[in-house]
Tab-separated table of C-alpha atoms and ligand atoms in Angstrom:
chain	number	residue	atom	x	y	z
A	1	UNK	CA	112.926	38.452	152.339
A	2	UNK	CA	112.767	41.059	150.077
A	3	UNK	CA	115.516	43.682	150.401
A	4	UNK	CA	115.260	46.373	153.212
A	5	UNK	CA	112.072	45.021	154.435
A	6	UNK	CA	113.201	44.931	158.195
A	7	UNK	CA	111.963	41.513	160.186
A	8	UNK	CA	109.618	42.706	163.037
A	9	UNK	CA	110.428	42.823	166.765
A	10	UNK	CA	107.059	42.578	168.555
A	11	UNK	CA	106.569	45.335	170.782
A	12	UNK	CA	102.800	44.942	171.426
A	13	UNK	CA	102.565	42.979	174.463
A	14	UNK	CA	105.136	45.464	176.154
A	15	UNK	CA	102.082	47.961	177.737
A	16	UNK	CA	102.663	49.744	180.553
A	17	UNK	CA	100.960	50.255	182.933
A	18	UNK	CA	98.204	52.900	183.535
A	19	UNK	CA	97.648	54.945	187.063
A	20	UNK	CA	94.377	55.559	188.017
A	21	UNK	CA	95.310	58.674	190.055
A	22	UNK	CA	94.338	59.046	194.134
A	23	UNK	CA	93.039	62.370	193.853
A	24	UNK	CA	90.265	62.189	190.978
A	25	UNK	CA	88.872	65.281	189.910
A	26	UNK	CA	85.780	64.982	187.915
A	27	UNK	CA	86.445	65.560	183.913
A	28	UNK	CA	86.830	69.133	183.163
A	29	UNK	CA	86.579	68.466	179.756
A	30	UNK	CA	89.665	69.989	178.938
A	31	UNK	CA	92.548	68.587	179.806
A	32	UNK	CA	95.696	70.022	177.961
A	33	UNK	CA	99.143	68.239	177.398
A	34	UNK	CA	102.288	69.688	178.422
A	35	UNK	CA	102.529	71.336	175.512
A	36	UNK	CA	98.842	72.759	175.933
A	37	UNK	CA	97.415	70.651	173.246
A	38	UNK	CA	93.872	69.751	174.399
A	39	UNK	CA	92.681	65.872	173.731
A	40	UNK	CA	90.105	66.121	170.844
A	41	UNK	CA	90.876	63.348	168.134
A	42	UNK	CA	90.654	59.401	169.114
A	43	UNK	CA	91.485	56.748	166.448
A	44	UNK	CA	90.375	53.332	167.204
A	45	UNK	CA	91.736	49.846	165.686
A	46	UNK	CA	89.176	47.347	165.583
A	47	UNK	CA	91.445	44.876	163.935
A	48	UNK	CA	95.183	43.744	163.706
A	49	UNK	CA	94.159	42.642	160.615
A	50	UNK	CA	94.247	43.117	156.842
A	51	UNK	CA	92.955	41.310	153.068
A	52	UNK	CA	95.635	43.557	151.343
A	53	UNK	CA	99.731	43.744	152.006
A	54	UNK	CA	100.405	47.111	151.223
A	55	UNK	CA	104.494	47.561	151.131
A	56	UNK	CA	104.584	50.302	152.757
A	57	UNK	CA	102.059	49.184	155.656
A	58	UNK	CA	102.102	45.510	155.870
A	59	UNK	CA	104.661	44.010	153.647
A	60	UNK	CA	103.681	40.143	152.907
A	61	UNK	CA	107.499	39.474	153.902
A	62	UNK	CA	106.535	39.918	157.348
A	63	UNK	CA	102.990	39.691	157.656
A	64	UNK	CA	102.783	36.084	156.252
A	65	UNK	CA	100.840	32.788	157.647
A	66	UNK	CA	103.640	32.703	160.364
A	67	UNK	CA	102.440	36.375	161.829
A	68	UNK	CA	100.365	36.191	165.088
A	69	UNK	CA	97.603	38.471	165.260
A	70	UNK	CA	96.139	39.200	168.534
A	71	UNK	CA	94.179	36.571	170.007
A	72	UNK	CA	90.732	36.946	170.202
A	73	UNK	CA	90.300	37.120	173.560
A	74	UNK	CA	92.371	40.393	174.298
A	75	UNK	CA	90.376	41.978	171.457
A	76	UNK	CA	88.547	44.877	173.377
A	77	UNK	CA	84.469	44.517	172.544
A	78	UNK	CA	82.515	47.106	171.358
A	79	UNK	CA	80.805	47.515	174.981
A	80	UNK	CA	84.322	48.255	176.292
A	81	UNK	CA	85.227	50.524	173.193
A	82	UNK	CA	81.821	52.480	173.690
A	83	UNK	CA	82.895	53.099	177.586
A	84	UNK	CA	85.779	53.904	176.983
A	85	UNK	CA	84.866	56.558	173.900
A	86	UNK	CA	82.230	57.748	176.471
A	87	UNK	CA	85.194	58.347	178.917
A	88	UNK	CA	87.060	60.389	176.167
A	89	UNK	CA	83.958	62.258	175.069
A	90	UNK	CA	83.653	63.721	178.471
A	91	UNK	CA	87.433	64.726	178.173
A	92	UNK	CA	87.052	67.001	174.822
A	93	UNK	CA	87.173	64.142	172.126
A	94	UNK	CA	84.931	65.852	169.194
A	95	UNK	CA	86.063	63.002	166.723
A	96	UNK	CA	86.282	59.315	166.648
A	97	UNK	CA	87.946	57.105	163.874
A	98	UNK	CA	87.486	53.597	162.991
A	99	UNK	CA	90.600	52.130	161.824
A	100	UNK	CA	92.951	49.293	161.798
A	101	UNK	CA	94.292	46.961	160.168
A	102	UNK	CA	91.075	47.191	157.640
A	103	UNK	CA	88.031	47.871	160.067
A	104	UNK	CA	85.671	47.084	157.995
A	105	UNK	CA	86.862	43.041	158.649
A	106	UNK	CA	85.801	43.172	162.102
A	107	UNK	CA	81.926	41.418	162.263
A	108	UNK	CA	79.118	43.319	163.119
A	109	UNK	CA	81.156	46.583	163.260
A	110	UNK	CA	77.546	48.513	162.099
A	111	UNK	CA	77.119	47.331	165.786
A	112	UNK	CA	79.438	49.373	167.226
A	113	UNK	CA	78.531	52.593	164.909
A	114	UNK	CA	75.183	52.303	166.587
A	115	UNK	CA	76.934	52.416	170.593
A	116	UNK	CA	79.482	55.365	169.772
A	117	UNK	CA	76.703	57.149	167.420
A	118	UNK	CA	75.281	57.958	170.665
A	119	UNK	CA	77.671	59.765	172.395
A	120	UNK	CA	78.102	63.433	172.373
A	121	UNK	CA	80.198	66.299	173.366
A	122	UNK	CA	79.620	67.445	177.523
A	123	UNK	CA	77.650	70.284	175.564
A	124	UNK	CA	75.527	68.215	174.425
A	125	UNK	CA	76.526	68.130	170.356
A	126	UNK	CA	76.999	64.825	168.439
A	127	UNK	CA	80.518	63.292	167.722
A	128	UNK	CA	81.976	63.288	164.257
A	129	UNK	CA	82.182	59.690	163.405
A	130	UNK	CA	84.113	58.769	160.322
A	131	UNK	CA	85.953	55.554	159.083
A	132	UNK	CA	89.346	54.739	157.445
A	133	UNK	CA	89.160	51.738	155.118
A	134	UNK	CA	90.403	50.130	151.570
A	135	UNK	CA	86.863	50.167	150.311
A	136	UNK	CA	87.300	46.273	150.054
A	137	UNK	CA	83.866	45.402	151.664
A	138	UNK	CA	82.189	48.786	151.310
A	139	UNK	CA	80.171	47.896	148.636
A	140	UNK	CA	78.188	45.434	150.602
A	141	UNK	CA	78.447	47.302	154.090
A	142	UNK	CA	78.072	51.034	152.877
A	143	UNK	CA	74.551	51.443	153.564
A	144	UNK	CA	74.094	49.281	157.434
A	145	UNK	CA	76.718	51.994	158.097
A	146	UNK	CA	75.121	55.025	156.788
A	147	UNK	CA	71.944	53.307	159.010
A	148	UNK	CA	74.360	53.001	162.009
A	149	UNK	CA	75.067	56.319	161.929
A	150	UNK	CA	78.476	56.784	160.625
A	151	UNK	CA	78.876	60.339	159.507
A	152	UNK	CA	81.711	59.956	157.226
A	153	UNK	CA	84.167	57.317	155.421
A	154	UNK	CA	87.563	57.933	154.202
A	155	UNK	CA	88.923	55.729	151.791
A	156	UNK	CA	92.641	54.879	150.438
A	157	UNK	CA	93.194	54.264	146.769
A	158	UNK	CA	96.927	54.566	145.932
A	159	UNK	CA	97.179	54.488	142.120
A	160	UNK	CA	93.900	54.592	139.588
A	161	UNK	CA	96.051	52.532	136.739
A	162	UNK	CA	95.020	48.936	137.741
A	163	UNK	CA	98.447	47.387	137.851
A	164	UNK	CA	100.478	50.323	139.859
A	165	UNK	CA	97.325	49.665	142.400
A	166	UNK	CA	97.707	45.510	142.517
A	167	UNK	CA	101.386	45.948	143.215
A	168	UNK	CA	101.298	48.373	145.905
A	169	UNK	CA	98.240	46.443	147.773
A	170	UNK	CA	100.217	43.206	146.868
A	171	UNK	CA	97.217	40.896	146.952
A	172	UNK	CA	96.579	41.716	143.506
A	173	UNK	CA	93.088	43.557	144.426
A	174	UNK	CA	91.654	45.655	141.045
A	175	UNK	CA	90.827	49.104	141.505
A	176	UNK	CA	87.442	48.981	140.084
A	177	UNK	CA	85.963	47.220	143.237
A	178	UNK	CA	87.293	50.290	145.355
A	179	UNK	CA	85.763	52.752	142.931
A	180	UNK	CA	82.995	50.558	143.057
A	181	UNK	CA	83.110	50.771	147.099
A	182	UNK	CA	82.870	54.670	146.354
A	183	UNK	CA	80.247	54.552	144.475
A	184	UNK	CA	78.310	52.665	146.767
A	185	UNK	CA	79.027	55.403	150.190
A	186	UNK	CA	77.709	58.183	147.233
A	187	UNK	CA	75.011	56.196	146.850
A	188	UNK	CA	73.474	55.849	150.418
A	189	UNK	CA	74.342	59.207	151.218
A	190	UNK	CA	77.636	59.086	152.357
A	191	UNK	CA	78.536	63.050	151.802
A	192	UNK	CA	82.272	64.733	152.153
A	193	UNK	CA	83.896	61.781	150.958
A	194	UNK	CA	87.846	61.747	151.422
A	195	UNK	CA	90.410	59.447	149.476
A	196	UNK	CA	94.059	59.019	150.654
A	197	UNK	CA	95.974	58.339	148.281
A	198	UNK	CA	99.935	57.238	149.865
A	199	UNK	CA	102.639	59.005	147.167
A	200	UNK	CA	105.763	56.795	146.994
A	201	UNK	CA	108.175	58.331	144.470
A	202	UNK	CA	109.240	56.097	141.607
A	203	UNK	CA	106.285	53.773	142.612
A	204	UNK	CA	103.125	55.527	142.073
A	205	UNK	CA	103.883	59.587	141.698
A	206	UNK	CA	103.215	58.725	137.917
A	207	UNK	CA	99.621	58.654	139.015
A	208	UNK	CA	99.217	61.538	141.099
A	209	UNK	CA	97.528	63.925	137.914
A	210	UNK	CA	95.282	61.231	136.920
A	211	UNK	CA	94.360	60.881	140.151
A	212	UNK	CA	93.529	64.516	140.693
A	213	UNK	CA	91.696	64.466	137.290
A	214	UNK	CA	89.167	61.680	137.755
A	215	UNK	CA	88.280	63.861	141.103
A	216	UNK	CA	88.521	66.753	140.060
A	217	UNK	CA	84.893	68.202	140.456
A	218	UNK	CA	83.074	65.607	141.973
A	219	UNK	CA	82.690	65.972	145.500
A	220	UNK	CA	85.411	63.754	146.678
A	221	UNK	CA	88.485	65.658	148.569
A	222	UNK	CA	91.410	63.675	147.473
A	223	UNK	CA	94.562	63.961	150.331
A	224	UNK	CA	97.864	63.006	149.231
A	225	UNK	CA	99.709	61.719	151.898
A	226	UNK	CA	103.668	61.537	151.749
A	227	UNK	CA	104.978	58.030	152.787
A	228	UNK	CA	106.383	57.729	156.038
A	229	UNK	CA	108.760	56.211	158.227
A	230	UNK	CA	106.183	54.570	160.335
A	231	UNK	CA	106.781	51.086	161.859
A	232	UNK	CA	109.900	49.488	161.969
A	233	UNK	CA	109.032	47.439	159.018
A	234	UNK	CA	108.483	48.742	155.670
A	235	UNK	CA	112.237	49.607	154.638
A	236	UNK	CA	111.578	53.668	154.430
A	237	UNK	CA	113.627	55.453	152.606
A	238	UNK	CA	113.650	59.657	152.360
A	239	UNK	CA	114.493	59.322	148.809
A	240	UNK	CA	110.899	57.459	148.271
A	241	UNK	CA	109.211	60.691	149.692
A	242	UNK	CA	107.359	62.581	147.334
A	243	UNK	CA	107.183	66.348	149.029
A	244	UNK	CA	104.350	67.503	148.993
A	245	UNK	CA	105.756	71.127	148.064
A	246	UNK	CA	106.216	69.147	144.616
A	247	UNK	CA	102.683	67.204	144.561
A	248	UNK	CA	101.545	70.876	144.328
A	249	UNK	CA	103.256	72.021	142.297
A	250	UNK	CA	102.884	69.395	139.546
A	251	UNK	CA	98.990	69.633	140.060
A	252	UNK	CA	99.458	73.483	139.557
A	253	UNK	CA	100.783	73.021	136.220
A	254	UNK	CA	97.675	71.353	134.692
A	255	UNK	CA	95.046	72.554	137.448
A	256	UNK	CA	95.053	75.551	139.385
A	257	UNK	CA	95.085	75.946	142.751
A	258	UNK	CA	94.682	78.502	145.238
A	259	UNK	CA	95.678	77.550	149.132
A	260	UNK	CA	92.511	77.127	151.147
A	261	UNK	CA	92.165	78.330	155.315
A	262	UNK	CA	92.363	75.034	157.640
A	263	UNK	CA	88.520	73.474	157.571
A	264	UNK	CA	89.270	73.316	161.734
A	265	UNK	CA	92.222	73.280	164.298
A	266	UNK	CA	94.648	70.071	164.269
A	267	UNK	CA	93.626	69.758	160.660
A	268	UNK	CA	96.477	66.930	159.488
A	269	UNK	CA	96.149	68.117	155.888
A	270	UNK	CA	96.897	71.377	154.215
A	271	UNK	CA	94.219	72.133	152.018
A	272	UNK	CA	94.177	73.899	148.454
A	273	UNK	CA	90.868	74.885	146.193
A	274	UNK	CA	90.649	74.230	141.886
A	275	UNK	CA	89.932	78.082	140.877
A	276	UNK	CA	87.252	79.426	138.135
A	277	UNK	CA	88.921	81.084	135.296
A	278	UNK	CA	89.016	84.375	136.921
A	279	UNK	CA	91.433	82.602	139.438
A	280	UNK	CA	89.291	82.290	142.129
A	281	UNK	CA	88.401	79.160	144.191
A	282	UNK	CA	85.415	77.321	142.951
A	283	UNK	CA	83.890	75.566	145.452
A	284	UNK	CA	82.263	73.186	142.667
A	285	UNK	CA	85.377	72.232	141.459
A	286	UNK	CA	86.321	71.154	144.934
A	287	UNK	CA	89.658	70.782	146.415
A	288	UNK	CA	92.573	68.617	147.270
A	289	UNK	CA	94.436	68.129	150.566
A	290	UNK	CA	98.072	67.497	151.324
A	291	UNK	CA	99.311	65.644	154.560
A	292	UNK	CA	102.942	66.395	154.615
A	293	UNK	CA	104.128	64.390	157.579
A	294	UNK	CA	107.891	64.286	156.508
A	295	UNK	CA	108.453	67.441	155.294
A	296	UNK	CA	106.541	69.578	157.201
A	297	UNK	CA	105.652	68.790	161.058
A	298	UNK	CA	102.542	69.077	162.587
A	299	UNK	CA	102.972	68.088	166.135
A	300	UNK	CA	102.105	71.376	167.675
A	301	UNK	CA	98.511	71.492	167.636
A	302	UNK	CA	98.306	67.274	167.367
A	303	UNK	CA	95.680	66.682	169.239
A	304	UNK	CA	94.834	63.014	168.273
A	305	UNK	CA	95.302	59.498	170.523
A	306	UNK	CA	95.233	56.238	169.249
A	307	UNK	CA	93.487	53.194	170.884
A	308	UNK	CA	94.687	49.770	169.911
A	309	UNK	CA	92.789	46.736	168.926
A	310	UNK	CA	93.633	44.918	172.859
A	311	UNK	CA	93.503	48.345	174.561
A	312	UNK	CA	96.457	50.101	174.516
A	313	UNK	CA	97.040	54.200	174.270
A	314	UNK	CA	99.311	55.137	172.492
A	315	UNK	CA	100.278	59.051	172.285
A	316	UNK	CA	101.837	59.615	168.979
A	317	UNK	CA	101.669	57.655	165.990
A	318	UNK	CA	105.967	56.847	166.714
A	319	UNK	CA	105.509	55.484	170.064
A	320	UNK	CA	106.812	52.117	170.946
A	321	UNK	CA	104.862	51.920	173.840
A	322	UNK	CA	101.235	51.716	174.409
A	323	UNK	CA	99.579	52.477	177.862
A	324	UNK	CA	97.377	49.456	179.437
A	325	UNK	CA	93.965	50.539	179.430
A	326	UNK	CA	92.259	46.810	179.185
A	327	UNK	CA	94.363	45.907	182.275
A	328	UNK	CA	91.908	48.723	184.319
A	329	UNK	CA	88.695	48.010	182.555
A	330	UNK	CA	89.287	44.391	182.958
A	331	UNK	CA	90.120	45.294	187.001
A	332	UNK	CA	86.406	46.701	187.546
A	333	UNK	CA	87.206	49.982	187.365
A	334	UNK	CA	84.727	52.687	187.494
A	335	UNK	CA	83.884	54.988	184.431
A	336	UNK	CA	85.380	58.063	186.786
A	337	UNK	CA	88.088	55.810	187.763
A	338	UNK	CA	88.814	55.419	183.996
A	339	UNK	CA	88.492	58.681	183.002
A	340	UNK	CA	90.654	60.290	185.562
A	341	UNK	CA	93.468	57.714	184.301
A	342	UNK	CA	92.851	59.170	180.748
A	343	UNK	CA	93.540	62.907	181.940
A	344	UNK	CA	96.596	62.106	184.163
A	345	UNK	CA	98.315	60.657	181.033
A	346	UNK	CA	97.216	63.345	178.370
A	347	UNK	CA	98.549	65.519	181.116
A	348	UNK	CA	101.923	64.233	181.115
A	349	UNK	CA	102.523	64.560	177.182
A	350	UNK	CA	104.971	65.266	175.598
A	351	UNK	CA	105.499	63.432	172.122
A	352	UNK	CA	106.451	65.337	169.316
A	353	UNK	CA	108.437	62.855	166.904
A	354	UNK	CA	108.207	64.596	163.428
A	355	UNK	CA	109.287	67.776	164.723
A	356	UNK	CA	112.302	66.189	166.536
A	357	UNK	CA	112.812	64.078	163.363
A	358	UNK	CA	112.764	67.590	161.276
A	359	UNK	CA	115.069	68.705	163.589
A	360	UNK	CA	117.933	65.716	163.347
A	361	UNK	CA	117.232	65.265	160.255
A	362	UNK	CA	116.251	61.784	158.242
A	363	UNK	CA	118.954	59.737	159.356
A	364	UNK	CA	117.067	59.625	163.290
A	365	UNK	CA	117.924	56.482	164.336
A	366	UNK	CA	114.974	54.358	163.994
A	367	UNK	CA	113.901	52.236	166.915
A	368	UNK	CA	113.485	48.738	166.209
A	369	UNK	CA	110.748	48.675	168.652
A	370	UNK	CA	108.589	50.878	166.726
A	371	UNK	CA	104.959	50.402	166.888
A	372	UNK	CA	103.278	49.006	163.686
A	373	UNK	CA	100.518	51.146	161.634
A	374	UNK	CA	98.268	48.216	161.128
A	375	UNK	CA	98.279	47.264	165.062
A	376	UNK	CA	97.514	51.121	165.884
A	377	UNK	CA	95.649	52.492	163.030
A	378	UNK	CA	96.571	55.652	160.586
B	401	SAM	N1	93.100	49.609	156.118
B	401	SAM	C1	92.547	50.919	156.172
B	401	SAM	C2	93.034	51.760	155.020
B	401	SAM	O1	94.033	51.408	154.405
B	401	SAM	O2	92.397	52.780	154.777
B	401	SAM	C3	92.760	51.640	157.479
B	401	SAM	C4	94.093	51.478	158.178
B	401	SAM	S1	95.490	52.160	157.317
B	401	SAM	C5	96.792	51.792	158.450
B	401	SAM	C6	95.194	53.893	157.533
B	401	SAM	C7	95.924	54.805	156.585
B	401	SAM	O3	97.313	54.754	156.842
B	401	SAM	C8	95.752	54.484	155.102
B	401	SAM	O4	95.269	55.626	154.411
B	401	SAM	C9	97.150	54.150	154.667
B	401	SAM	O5	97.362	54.479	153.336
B	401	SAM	C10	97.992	54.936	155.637
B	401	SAM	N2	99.369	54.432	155.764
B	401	SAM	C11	99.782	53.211	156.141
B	401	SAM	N3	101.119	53.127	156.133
B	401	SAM	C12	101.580	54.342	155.734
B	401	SAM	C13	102.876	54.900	155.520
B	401	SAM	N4	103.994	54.195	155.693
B	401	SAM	N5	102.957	56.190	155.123
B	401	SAM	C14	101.834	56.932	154.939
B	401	SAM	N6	100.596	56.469	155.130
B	401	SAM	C15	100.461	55.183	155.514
B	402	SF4	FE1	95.840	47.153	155.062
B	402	SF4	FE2	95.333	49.727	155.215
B	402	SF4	FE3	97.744	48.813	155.872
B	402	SF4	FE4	97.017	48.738	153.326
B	402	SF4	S1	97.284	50.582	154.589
B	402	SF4	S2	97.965	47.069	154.476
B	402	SF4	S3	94.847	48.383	153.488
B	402	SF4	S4	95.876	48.385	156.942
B	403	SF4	FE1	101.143	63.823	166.597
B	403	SF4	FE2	103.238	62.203	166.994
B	403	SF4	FE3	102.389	62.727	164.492
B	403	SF4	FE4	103.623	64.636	165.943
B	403	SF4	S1	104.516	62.724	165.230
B	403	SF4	S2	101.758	64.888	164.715
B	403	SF4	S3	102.846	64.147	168.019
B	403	SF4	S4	101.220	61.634	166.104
């Protein structure tokens, strides 16, 4: 095993369990957490699974032919996914994200598009519907996606120099097939395209200016995300962090920026504009986003739950415990029944990891029980 990759300690199957409350009051719409952050942002993984082995995700020390994935039958399907993303709608949810593992390996998932594409807020206004993905398959599924109804895709591309890119996905994938998968979402309409692009210092920081470059004016909002301590896995070290004070400030020095107003509230990324020559930002030129989830903590307006692949909530991207929604679903529980479970637990929130972790400092003690980013989704 290679060094510091940490061996995993399962902690999936430990759900607990969910209350559907006595007293059910119908869904206001708004419930708020205790620290009065209302519910607006699920993240769904369709899939434990993954074609690449990023290091930093799903290092191929541990996620090799002796990994169990979840068994097929405590997959959730898309009809329970859809009722319970109807439940959430009703509860404030303006935004749904397909994620994983790499979504876009789960069959028919244009299927699925089609169920949540028609929910919509309780005043009647459609739900942002956007997908995470490598870009593996999107060449060939780009456009039964667009027909689905998917409203946006955002796409990760670490490194644009071909090797830096092989080694960090580790399966030796070239990067022109992910341009390629770009191309493709341009091509059927796909509009406001994002690309996340993980920073790892000494790994792939070397490619952060081309990066910005090849993007620079065409539409695409490139996010640099600083590597973090997810999972219990991936060996993290603080010294690997790129901040992403200096991301900036490295751009700044061949392309100017100016710093941008958040595009709406629980934005995860800070974003800055490429100015004219009079200084000013030029919305042609387009801009660039930061996600600074080491250095800078944005737990107080996080207003995002994750749902896992077998149907577990999970409150905060650090949790190492999930909350058993299949277990109710699976019981015949009603749609109120379900959403009134929802609220109670949003209601008794209280995660804030990165700001604690800001707080103590990098050397937290990290919990071996730590949830994996691949089983919940970024
Ligand atoms: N497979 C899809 C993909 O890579 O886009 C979706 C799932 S992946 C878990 C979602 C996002 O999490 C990706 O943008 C990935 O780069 C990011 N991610 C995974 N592990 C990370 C880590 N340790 N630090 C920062 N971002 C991470
Ligand atoms: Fe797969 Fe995405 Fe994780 Fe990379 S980041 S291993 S593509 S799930
Ligand atoms: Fe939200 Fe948890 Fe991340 Fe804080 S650490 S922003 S609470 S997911």
């Amino acid at each position: 095993m290679q060094e510091r990759i940490a061996p995993l300690i399962d902690a999936r199957a430990a759900g607990r369990q969910l209350i559907v409350p006595t007293r059910r009051t119908p869904p206001t719409g708004e419930p708020r957490d205790k620290l009065q952050r209302p519910l607006r942002d699920l993240r769904i993984s369709v899939t434990d699974r993954c074609n690449f082995r990023c290091n930093y995700c799903m290092p191929k020390e541990v996620f090799d032919k002796r990994y169990k994935y979840l068994p097929h039958s405590s997959l959730l399907t898309f009809e329970e996914i859809a009722r319970i993303a109807a439940a959430f709608s009703q509860h404030g949810v303006r935004k749904i994200r397909l994620t994983g593992g790499e979504p876009l390996l789960r069959k028919n998932l244009d299927r699925l598009v089609e169920q949540l594409a028609q929910l919509s807020t309780p005043a009647g206004n459609p739900l942002e519907l956007t997908l995470t993905t490598n870009a593996s398959l999107l060449a060939t599924k780009a456009a039964e996606l667009k027909a689905a109804g998917l409203s946006r895709v955002n796409i990760s591309l670490d490194a644009l120099d071909d090797a830096t890119f092989r080694r960090m996905n580790d399966v030796g994938f070239p990067v022109s097939k992910v341009l390629a998968g770009i191309e493709a979402a341009q091509t059927v309409g796909f509009s406001r395209i994002k690309v996340n692009m993980v920073v790892k210092r000494g790994t792939n920081d070397h490619e952060v200016i081309p990066m910005a470059r090849y993007f620079y004016g065409t539409g695409v909002t490139l996010r640099f995300i600083e590597y973090m301590d997810v999972g219990a896995t991936n060996g993290w070290l603080m010294s690997e962090v790129l901040p992403s004070s200096e991301v900036i400030s490295r751009i700044q020095a061949t392309l100017p920026l100016v710093p941008l107003p958040p595009a709406n509230d629980g934005e995860t990324a800070v974003r800055w504009g490429y100015t004219d020559g009079a200084g000013r930002y030029d919305p042609a030129l387009g801009e660039i986003g930061v996600i600074s989830s080491v250095t800078r903590a944005f737990c107080g307006d996080c207003n995002r739950i994750r749902l896992s692949t077998d149907g577990k909530l999970y409150l905060c991207l650090y949790a190492s415990q999930g909350w058993d929604l299949t277990r109710l679903l699976r019981a015949g529980k009603s749609d109120v029944d379900l959403a009134a479970a929802i609220a109670t637990l949003w209601e008794q929130r209280s995660d804030r990891y990165s700001e604690l972790r800001g707080m103590t400092g990098p050397a937290i003690e990290k919990t071996a029980r730590r949830i994996e980013m691949s089983y919940i989704g970024g």
